[in-house]
Coordinates of C-alpha atoms in Angstrom, one line a residue:
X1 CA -59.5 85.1 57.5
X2 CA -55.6 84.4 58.0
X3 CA -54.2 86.9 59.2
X4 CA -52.0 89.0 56.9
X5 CA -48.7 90.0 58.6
X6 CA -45.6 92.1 56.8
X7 CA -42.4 93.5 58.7
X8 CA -41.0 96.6 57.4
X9 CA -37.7 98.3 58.4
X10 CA -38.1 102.0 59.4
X11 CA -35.1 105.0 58.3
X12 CA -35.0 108.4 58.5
X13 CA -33.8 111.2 55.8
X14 CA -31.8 111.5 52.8
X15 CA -29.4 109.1 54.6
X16 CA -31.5 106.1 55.5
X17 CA -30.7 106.1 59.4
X18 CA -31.9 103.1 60.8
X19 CA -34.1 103.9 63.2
X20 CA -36.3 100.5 64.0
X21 CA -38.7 97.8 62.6
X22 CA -42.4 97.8 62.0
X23 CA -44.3 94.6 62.6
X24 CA -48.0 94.6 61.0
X25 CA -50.5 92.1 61.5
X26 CA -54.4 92.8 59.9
X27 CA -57.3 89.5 60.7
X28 CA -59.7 91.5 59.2
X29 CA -61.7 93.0 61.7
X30 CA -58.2 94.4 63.8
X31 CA -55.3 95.9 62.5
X32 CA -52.1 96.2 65.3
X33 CA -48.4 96.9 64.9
X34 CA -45.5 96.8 66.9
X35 CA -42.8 99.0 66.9
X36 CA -38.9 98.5 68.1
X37 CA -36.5 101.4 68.2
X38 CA -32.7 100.2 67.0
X39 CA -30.3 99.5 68.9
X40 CA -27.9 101.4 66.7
X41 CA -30.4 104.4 67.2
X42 CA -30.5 104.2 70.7
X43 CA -26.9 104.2 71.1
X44 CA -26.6 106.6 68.2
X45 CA -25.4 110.5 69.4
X46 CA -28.4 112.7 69.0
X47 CA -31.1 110.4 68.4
X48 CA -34.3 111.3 69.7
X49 CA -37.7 110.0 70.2
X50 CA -39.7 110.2 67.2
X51 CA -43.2 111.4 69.2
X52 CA -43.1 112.2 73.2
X53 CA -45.6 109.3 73.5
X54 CA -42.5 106.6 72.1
X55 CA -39.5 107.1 74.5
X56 CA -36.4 106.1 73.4
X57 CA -36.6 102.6 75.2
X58 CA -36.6 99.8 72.5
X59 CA -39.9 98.6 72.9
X60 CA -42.1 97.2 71.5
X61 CA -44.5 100.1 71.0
X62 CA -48.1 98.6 70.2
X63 CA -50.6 100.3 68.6
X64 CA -54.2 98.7 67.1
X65 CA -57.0 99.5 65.8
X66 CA -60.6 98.3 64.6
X67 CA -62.5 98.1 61.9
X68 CA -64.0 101.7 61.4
X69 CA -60.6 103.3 63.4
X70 CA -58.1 101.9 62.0
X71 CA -56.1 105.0 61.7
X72 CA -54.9 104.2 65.5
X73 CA -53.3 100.8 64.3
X74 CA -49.8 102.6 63.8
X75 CA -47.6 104.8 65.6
X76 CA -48.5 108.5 65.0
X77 CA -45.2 109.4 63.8
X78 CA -45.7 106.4 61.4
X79 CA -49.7 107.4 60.9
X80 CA -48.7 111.2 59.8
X81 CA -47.2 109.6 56.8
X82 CA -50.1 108.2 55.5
X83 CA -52.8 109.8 53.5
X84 CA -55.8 111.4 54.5
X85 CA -59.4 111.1 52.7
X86 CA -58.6 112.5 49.7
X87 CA -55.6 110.4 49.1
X88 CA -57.2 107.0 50.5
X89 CA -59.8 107.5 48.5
X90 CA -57.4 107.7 45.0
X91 CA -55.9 104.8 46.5
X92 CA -58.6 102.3 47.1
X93 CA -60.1 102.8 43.7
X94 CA -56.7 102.1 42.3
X95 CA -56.3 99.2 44.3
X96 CA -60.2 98.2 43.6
X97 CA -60.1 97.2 47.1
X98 CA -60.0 99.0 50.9
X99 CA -56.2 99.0 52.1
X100 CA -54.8 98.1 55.2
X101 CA -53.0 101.1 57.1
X102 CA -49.8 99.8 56.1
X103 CA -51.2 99.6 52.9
X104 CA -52.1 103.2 53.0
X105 CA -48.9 103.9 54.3
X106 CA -46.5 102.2 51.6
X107 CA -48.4 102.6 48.4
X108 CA -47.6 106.4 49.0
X109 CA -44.4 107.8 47.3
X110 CA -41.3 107.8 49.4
X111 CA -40.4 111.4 47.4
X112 CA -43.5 112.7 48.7
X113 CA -44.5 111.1 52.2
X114 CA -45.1 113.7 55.1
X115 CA -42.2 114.2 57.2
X116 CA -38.3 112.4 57.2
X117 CA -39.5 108.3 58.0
X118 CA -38.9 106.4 55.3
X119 CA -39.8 102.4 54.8
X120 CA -37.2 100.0 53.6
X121 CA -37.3 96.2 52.6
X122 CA -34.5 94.1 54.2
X123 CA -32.1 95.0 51.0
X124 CA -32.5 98.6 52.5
X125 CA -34.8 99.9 49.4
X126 CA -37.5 102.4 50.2
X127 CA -41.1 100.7 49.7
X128 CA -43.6 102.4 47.7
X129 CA -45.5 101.9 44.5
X130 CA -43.7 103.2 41.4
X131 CA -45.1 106.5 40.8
X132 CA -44.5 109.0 38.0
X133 CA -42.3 112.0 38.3
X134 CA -43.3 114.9 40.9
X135 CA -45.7 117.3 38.2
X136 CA -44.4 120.8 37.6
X137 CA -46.2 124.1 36.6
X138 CA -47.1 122.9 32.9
X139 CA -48.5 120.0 34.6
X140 CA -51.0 121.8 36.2
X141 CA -54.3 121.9 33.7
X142 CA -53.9 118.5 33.0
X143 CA -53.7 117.5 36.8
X144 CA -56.8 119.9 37.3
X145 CA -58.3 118.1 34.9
X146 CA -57.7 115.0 36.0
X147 CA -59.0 115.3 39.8
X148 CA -62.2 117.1 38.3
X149 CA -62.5 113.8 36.3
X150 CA -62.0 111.7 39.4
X151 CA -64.7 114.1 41.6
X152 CA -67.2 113.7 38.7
X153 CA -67.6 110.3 38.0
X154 CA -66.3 107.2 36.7
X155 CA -65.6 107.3 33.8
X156 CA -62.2 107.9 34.3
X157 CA -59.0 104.8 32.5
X158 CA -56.7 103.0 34.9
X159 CA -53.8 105.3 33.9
X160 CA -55.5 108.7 34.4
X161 CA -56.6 107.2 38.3
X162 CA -52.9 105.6 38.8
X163 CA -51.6 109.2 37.2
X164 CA -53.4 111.2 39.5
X165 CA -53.1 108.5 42.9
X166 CA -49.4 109.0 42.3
X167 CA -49.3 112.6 42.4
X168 CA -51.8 112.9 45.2
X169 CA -51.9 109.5 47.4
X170 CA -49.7 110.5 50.3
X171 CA -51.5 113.7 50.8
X172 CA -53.9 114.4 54.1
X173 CA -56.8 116.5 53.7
X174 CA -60.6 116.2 52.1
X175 CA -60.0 118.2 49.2
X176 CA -58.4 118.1 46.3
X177 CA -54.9 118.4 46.0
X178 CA -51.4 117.0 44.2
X179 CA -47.6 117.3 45.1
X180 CA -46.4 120.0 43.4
X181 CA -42.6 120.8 41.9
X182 CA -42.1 124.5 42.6
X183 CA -38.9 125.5 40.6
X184 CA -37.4 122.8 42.9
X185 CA -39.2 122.8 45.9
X186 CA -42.4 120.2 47.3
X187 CA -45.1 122.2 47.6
X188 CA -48.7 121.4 47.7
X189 CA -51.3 122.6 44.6
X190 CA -54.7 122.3 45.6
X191 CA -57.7 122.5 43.7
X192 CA -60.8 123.9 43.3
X193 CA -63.7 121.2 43.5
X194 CA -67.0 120.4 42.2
X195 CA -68.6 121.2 45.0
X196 CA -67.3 124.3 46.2
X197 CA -69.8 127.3 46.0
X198 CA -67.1 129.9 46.9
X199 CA -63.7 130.9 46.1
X200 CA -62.1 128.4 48.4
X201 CA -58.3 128.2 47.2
X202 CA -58.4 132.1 46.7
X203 CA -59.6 132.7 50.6
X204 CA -57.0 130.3 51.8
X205 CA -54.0 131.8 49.9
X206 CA -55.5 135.6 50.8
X207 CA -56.0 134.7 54.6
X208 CA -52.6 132.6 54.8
X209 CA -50.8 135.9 53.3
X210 CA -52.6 138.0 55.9
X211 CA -51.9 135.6 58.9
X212 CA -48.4 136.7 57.2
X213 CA -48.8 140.3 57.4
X214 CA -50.6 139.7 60.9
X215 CA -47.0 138.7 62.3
X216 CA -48.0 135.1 62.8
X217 CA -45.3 132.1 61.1
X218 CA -47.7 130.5 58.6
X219 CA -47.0 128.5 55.0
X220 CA -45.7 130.6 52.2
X221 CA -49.2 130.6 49.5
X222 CA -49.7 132.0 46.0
X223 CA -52.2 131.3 43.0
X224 CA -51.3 129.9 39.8
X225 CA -53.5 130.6 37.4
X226 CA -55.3 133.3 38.7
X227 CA -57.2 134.8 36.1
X228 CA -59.1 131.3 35.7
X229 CA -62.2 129.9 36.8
X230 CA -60.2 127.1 38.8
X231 CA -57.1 128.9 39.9
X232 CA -54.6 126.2 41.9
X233 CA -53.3 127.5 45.2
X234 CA -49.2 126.5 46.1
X235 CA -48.4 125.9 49.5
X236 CA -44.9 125.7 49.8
X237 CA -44.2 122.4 52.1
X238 CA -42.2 122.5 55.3
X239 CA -41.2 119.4 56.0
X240 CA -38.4 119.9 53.1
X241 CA -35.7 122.4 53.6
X242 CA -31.9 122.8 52.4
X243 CA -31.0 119.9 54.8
X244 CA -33.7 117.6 53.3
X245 CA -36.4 116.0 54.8
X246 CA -37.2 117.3 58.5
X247 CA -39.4 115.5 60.8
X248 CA -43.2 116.4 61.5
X249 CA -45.8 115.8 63.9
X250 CA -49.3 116.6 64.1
X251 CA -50.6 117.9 67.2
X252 CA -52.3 114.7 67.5
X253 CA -48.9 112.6 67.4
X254 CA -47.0 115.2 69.6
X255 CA -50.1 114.2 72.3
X256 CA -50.7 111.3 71.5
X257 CA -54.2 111.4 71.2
X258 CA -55.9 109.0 68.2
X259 CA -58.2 110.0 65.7
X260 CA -61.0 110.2 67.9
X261 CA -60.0 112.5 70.7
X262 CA -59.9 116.1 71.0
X263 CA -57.9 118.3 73.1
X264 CA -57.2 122.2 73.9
X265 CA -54.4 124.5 73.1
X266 CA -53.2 124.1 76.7
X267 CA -52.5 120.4 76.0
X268 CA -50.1 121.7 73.5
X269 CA -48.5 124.2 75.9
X270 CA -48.0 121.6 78.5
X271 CA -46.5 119.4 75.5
X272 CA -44.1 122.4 74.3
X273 CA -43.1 123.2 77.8
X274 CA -41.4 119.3 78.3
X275 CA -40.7 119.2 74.6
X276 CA -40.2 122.3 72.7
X277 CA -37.5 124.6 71.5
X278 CA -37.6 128.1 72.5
X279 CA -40.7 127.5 74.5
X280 CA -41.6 130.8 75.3
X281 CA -41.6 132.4 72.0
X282 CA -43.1 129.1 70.8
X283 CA -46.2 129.7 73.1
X284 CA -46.9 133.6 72.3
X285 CA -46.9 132.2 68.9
X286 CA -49.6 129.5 69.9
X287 CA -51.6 132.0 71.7
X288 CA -51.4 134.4 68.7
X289 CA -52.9 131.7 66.3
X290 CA -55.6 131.0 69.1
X291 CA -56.8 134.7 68.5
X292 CA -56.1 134.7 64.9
X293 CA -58.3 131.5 64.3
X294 CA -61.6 133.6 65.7
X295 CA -60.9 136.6 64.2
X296 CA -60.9 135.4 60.8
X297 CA -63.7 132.8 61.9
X298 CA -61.7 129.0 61.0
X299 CA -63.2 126.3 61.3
X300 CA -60.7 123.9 60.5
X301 CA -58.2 124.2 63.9
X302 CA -58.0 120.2 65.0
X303 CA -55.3 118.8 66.1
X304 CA -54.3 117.3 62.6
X305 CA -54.3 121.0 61.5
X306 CA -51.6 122.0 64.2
X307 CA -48.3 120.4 63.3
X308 CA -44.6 120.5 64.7
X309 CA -41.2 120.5 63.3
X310 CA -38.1 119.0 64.9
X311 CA -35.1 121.0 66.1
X312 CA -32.5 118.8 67.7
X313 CA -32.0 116.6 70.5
X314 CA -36.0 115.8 70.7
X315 CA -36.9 119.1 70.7
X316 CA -39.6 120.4 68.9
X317 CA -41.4 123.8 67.5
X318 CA -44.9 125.0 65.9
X319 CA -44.9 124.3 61.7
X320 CA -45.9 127.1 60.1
X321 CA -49.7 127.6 60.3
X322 CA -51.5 125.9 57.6
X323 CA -55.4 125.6 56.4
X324 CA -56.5 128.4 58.2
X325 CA -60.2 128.6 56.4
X326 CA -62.6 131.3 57.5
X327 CA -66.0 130.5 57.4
X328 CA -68.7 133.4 57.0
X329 CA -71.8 131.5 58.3
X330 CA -69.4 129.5 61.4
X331 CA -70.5 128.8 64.8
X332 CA -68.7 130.3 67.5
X333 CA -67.1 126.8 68.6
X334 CA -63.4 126.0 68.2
X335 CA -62.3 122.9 66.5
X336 CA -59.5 122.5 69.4
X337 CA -60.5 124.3 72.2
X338 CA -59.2 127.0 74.4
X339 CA -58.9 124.7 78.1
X340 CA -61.0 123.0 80.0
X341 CA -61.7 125.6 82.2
X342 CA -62.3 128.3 79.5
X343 CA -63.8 125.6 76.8
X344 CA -64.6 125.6 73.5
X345 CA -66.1 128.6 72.6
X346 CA -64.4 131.4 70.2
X347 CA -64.3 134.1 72.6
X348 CA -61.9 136.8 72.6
X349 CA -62.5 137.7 76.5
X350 CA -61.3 134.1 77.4
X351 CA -58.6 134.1 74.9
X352 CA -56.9 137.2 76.6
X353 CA -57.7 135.6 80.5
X354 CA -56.2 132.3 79.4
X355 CA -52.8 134.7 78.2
X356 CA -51.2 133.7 81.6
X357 CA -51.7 130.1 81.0
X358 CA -49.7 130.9 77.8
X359 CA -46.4 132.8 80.1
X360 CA -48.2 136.3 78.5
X361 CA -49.3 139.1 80.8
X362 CA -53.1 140.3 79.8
X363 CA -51.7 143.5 78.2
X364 CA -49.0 141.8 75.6
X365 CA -51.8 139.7 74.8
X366 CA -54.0 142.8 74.2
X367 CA -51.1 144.1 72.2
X368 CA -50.9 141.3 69.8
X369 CA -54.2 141.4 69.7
X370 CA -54.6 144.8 68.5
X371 CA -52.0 144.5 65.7
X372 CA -53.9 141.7 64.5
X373 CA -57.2 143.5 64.7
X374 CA -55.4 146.7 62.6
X375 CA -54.0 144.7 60.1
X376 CA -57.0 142.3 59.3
X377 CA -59.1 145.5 59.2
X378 CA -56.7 147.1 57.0
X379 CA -56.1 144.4 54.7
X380 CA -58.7 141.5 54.3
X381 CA -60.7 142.6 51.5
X382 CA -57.4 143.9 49.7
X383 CA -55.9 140.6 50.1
X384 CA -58.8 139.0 48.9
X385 CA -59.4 140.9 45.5
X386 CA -55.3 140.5 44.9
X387 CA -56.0 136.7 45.4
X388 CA -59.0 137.6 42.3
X389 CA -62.0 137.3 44.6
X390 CA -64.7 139.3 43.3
X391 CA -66.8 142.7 45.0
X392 CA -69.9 140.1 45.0
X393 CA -67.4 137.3 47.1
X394 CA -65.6 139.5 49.0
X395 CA -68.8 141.1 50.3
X396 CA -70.1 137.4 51.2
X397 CA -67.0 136.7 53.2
X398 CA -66.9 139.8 55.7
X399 CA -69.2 138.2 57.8
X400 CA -65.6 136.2 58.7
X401 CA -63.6 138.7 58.7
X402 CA -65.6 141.3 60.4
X403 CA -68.5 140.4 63.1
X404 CA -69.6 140.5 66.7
X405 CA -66.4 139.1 68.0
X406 CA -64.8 141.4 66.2
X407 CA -66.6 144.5 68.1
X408 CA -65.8 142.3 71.5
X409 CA -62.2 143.1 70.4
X410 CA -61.9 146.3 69.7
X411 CA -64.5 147.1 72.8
X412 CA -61.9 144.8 75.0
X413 CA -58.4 146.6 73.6
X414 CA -59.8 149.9 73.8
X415 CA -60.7 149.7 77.7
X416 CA -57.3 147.7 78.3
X417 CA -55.6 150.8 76.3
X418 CA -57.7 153.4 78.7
X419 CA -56.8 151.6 81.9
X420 CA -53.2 151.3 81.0
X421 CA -53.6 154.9 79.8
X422 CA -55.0 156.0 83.4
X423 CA -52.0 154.1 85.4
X424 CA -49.5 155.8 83.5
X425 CA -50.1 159.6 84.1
X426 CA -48.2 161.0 86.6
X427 CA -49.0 161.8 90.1
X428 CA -49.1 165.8 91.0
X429 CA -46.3 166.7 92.8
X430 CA -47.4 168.8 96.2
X431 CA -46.2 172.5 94.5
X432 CA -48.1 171.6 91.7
X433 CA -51.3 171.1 93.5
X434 CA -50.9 174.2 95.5
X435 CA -50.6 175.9 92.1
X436 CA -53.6 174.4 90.4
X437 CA -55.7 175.7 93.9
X438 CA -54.3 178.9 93.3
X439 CA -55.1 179.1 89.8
X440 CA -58.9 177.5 90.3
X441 CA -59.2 180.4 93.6
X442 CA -58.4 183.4 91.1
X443 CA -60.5 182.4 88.2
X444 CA -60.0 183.9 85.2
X445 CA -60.2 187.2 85.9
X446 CA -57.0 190.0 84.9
X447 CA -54.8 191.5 87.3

C-alpha cells in the first residue's frame, strides 16, 4: 500500500492562534505523526505547552501507532479531540470504511471537538465534514430515535446515519450520546440504550448531583424528559465557558501514558505538583474523588475519565468530575488505582493512610470523609427517586450506595473521632485531683 500522508495546520480558540503543524503518514499496518510547535507560538507571551509530555521546544514530537493501537499515533492533546467508540463507530459506517486517526480526528465537527485545538488547511479554514446544526431540546425524540435506530440494526438511510454521526462523531465514550444546545451552552445528551437493564442515565445524573451535594466539583446534570421510558440526561460541557473554548486533557494526556497503560492517583499528584494551579486545594479535591469513587462503588475511574482544564501560563487544574457510575454488583478493584504501594483495591483504610501522600493529615481526610458518608446516607435514595428511579430500582442499587465498605467507614471515622475525642480533654489540674480524692474518701454520706 502507498502510504497516505496529509499535513494539517494546528490553532487554538475562537481566534485561530497558530500553534504548529501536524504531519500524518498511515502504510496500512502503522500510522505515525509528527508534530512542530510554531515559532510564532514559542516566541508568543504566555504560550504554553499543550500536554507536560510536549515541551515547548519546536520539535518534532513523534507519535505512532499500529494496527490494533492506533489511538497512540497522535499527540494526546491532539488524540483527546477525537472520538471514542461510540463516535468511531457512527463514523466508519458513514464512511463504509475504517478511518485513519486523523481521519477520526477531522471528520469530527470543529463546533464540537473536545477541548480549544482546532485544525486548519493552509487558507486557515478549520477541517471538518459539514455537519448540521448543533440539535436543541425539540430535537431530542428524534435524536433518541435516531441512535435507537443505529443500536438496533441496519436498516437505518444514509441521511439518518450522516444526521446522527454529525451530532455525535466527536464524542468519547461507549454509550450513546449527541452534542447538545442547552439554551446556548454545549452540553452533552446521553441516551438510554438497548441494552441497558437499569436506569443508567437516571443513576448518573442522581449520583453526579450528589457528588454535588458531597462537596466534590463535578459536571452540572439534569434529565429531560423525565417522566419517559428513555429520559436523556444533560451534562453541561466544561471545555466551553464565557471566554470560549478552554483547553482539556485527560489524565492520560497530562501523563502521557497511551491507551494501553494504567496508572494511580499519585501519578496525577506528582503531575499537579510540577503542573497544576492551586495544587494544594487541587489534591484534597483528588483525594476526595478517590473516596467518593468507592463509596458510591464506580467503576468507571480510568484515566480517560479524569480530565484537566488549563489556567494560564501551562498550568493546569482537575475538570469537573464526570461519569461517576456506581455499580451494585462491582468488584472491589479501582479502575486507576490508589499507588503502587497501596494498589488497586477500593479500600477506605488505604485511602485515609495514603492522605499524606495527598499533603492531608489522617484526620482532615477522616473529616471529608465523614461528610461524604453523612450526606450519601442522607441523600442517595432521595436523589435517586427525584432523578424518577423507581422503589423496585432504587432498592437494586443500595448495594452501591451502602455495603461493607461502607461499614469500614463509619467503623474507621468513629474510632478516629474517639481518639481525637480522648486527646482533647483536659488534664486535671493538681487542686482538682486533691478534690476528686476528697470527694471519693467521703462517699456519699451527709454531714
Amino acid at each position: 500500500m502507498t502510504p497516505r500522508r496529509r499535513h494539517v495546520r494546528v490553532a487554538i480558540g475562537r481566534r485561530l492562534l497558530d500553534v504548529g503543524d501536524l504531519r500524518f503518514e498511515d502504510d496500512g499496518t502503522r500510522q505515525v505523526s509528527a508534530f512542530h510547535y510554531a515559532s510564532s507560538w514559542l516566541e508568543r507571551a504566555g504560550a504554553f505547552a499543550l500536554a507536560p509530555d510536549l515541551p515547548l521546544v519546536e520539535g518534532p514530537h513523534v507519535r505512532s501507532g499500529r494496527r490494533g493501537a492506533t489511538r497512540s499515533a497522535l499527540p494526546g492533546p491532539i488524540s483527546d479531540a477525537t472520538p471514542d467508540s461510540w463516535g468511531r463507530g457512527l463514523i466508519e459506517r458513514d464512511l463504509g470504511r475504517p478511518p485513519n486517526e486523523l481521519e477520526f480526528l477531522l471528520s469530527a465537527s470543529d463546533e464540537t471537538r473536545q477541548g480549544a485545538l482546532r485544525f486548519i488547511d493552509e487558507s486557515g479554514t478549520p477541517q471538518y465534514r459539514d455537519w448540521p446544526p448543533v440539535p436543541r431540546r425539540n430535537d431530542l425524540a428524534r435524536l433518541l430515535a435516531l441512535a435507537r435506530a443505529y443500536e438496533t440494526g441496519p436498516a437505518m438511510g444514509a441521511g439518518q446515519l450522516r444526521e446522527l454521526a454529525g451530532h455525535a462523531g466527536s464524542l468519547g465514550g461507549a454509550r450513546p450520546k449527541s452534542d447538545f444546545d442547552d439554551n446556548g451552552t454545549l452540553a452533552i445528551a446521553k441516551f438510554t440504550s438497548d441494552r441497558d437493564t437499569r436506569p443508567v442515565e437516571r443513576v448518573e445524573v442522581a449520583t453526579l448531583n450528589l457528588a454535588r451535594a458531597a462537596g466534590l466539583h463535578a459536571a452540572e446534570a439534569r434529565l429531560e424528559i423525565p417522566e419517559a421510558q428513555r429520559p436523556v440526561a444533560i451534562i453541561r460541557r466544561f471545555d466551553r465557558g464565557e471566554g470560549g473554548r478552554v483547553p482539556y486533557l485527560s489524565a492520560q494526556s497530562f501523563l502521557g501514558r497511551d491507551e494501553a497503560e494504567g496508572g494511580f492517583y499519585t501519578d496525577m499528584l506528582d503531575a499537579l505538583a510540577a503542573h497544576g494551579a492551586d495544587p494544594v486545594r487541587q489534591t484534597e479535591e483528588l483525594h476526595n474523588r478517590l473516596m467518593f469513587t468507592m463509596l458510591v462503588s464506580n467503576n468507571d475511574d480510568h484515566l480517560k475519565n479524569h480530565g484537566f482544564l488549563h489556567r494560564t501560563g501551562g498550568l493546569w487544574v482537575l475538570a469537573p468530575a464526570f461519569d461517576i457510575n456506581p455499580q451494585p454488583e462491582r468488584h472491589r478493584m479501582l479502575a486507576t488505582g490508589i499507588s503502587e504501594e497501596f494498589g488497586r483495591a477500593a479500600s477506605i483504610e488505604a485511602a485515609i493512610e495514603a492522605a499524606p501522600y495527598f499533603d492531608l493529615t489522617e484526620d482532615r481526610a477522616c473529616a471529608n470523609l465523614r461528610r461524604m458518608l453523612d450526606v450519601i446516607a442522607q441523600q442517595w435514595s432521595v436523589r435517586c427517586r427525584a432523578a424518577g428511579m423507581s422503589s423496585r430500582e432504587i432498592a437494586a442499587y443500595r448495594p452501591a450506595f451502602d455495603h461493607e465498605e461502607t461499614r469500614r467507614a463509619e467503623r474507621l471515622v468513629a474510632m478516629k473521632m474517639a481518639v481525637t475525642t480522648q486527646a482533647s480533654r483536659p488534664l486535671l489540674a493538681p487542686n482538682d485531683q486533691v478534690d476528686e480524692k476528697r470527694t471519693a474518701s467521703s462517699g456519699t454520706s451527709e454531714p
